[in-house]
Tab-separated table of C-alpha atoms and ligand atoms in Angstrom:
chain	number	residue	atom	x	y	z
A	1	UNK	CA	69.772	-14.858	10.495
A	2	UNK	CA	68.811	-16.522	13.667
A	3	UNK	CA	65.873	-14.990	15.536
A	4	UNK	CA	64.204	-15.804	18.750
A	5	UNK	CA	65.340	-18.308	20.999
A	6	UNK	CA	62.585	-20.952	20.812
A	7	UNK	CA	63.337	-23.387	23.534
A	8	UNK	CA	66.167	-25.008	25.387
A	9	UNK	CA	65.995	-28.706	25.652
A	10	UNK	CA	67.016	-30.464	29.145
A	11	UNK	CA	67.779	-34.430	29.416
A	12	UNK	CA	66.421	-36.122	31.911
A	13	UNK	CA	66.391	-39.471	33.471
A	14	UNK	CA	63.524	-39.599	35.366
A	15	UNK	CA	60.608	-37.658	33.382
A	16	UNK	CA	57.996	-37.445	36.879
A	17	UNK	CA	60.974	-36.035	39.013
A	18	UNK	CA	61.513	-33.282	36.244
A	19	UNK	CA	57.327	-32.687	35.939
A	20	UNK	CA	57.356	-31.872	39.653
A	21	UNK	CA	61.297	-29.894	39.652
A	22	UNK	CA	59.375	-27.535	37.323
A	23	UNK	CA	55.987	-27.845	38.091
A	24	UNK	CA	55.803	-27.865	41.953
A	25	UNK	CA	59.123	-26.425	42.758
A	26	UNK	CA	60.107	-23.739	39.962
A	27	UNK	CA	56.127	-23.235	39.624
A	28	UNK	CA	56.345	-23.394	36.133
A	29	UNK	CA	53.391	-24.083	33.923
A	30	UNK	CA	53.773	-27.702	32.579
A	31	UNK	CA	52.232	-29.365	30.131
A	32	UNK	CA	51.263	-33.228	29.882
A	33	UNK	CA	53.904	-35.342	28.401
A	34	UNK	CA	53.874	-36.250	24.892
A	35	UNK	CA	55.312	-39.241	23.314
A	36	UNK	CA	57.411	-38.505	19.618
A	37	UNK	CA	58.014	-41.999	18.520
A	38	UNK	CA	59.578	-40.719	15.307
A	39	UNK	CA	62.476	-38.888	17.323
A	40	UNK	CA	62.551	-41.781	20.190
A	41	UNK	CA	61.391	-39.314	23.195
A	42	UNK	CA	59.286	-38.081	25.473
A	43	UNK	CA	58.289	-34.342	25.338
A	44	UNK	CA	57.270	-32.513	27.965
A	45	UNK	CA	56.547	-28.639	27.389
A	46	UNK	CA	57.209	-25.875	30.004
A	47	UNK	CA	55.820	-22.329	29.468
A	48	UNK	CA	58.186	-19.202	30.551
A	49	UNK	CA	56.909	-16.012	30.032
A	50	UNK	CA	59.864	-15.433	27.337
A	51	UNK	CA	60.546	-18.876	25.740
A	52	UNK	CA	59.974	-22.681	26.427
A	53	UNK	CA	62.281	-25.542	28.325
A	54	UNK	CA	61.692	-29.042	26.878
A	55	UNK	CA	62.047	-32.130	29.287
A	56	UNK	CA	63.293	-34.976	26.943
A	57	UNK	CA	62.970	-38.622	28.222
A	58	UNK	CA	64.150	-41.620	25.864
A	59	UNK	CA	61.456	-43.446	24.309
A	60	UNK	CA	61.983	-46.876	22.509
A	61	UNK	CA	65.093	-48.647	22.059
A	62	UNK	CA	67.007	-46.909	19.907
A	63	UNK	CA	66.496	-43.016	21.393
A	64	UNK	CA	69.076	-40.460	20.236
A	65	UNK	CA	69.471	-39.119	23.980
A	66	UNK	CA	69.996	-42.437	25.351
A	67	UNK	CA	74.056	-41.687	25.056
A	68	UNK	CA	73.482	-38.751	26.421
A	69	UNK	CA	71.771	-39.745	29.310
A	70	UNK	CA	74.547	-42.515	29.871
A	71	UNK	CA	77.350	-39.509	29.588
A	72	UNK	CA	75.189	-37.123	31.991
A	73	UNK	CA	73.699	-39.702	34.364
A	74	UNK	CA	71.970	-36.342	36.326
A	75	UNK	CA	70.562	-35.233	33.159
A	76	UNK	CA	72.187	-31.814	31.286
A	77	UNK	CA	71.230	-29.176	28.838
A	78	UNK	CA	71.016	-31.351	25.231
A	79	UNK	CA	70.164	-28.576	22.724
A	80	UNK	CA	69.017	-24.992	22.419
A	81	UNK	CA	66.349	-23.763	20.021
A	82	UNK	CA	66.753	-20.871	17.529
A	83	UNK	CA	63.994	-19.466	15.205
A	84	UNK	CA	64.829	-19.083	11.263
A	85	UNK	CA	62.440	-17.412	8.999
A	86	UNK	CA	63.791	-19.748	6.119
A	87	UNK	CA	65.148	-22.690	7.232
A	88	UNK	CA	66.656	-24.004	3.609
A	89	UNK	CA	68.204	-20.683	3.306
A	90	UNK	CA	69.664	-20.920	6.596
A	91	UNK	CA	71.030	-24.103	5.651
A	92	UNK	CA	72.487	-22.867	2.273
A	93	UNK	CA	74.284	-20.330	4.131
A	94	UNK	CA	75.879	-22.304	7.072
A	95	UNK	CA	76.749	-25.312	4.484
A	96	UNK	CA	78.532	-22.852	2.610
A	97	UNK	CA	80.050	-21.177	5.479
A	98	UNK	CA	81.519	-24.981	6.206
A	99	UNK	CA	78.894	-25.716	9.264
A	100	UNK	CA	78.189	-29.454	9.371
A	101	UNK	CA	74.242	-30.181	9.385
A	102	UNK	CA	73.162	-32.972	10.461
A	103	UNK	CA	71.089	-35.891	9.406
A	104	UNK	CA	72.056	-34.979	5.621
A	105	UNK	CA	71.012	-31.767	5.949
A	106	UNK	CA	67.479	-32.322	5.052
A	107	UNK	CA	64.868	-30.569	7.287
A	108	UNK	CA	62.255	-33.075	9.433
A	109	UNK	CA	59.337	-32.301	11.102
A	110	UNK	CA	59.924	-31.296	15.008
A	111	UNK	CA	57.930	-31.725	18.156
A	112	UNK	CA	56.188	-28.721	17.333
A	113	UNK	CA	55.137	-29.433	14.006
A	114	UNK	CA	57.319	-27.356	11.795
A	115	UNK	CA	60.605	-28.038	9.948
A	116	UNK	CA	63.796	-28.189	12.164
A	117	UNK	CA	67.658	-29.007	11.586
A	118	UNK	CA	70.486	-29.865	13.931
A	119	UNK	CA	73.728	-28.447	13.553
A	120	UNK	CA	77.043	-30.137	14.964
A	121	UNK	CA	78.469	-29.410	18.284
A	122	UNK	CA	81.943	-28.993	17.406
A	123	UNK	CA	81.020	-26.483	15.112
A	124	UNK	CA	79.221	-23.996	17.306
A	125	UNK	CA	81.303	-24.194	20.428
A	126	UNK	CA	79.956	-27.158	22.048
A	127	UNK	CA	76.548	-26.271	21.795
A	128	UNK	CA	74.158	-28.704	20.214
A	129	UNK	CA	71.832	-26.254	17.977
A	130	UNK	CA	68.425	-26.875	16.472
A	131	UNK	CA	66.804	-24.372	13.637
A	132	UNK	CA	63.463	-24.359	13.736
A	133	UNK	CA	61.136	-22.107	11.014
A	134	UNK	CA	58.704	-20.494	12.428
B	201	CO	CO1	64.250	-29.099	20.421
């Protein structure tokens, strides 16, 4: 069901240190950051030859990282990315399979522009998980 491996999604607490981590020291190609006031963060987009790393930087007062960032002052890994062909039929199957969804299990509109869900961590061993169609 799942396909590619779209992006993994790293919290962290100071947005220009992370630019420059990637940028200057990894010699990654970074883009400029962009500001998702509907999710509460700050994007910033990293280019790897095989798949993308997301910075993520609370915006606003209410951002959904913010706990996050309290629990991993450093910053830490927050999600990975997985591509679905159909993401309501993905959802069907893993709702039925007794995954939890969250949000209600309605699809939103990601930082990329297409549909996305999040699954719950305690049901896939830990891991945070977002489903993104593609
Ligand atoms: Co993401």
């Amino acid at each position: 069901m799942i396909g590619r491996l779209n992006h993994v999604a790293i919290a962290v607490p100071d947005l220009d240190a992370g630019i420059a981590l990637y940028r200057d020291t990894l010699g990654a190609k970074v883009n400029a950051p962009q500001d998702e006031p509907d999710h509460g963060v700050t994007v910033v987009f990293i280019e790897l030859p095989n798949t993308k790393i997301e910075l993520l930087h609370p915006l606003g007062e209410n951002s959904p990282i913010a706990a996050f960032l309290e629990k991993n002052p450093t910053g830490g890994i927050h999600h990975i990315c997985y591509e679905v062909d159909d993401i309501l039929a993905a959802r069907d199957k893993l709702q039925a399979s007794g995954a939890r969804v969250l949000g209600g299990g309605e699809p939103k509109i990601g930082a990329h522009g297409k549909p996305v869900l999040f699954l719950h961590p305690k049901d896939f061993t830990g891991t945070l998980i977002e489903l993104e169609q593609v």
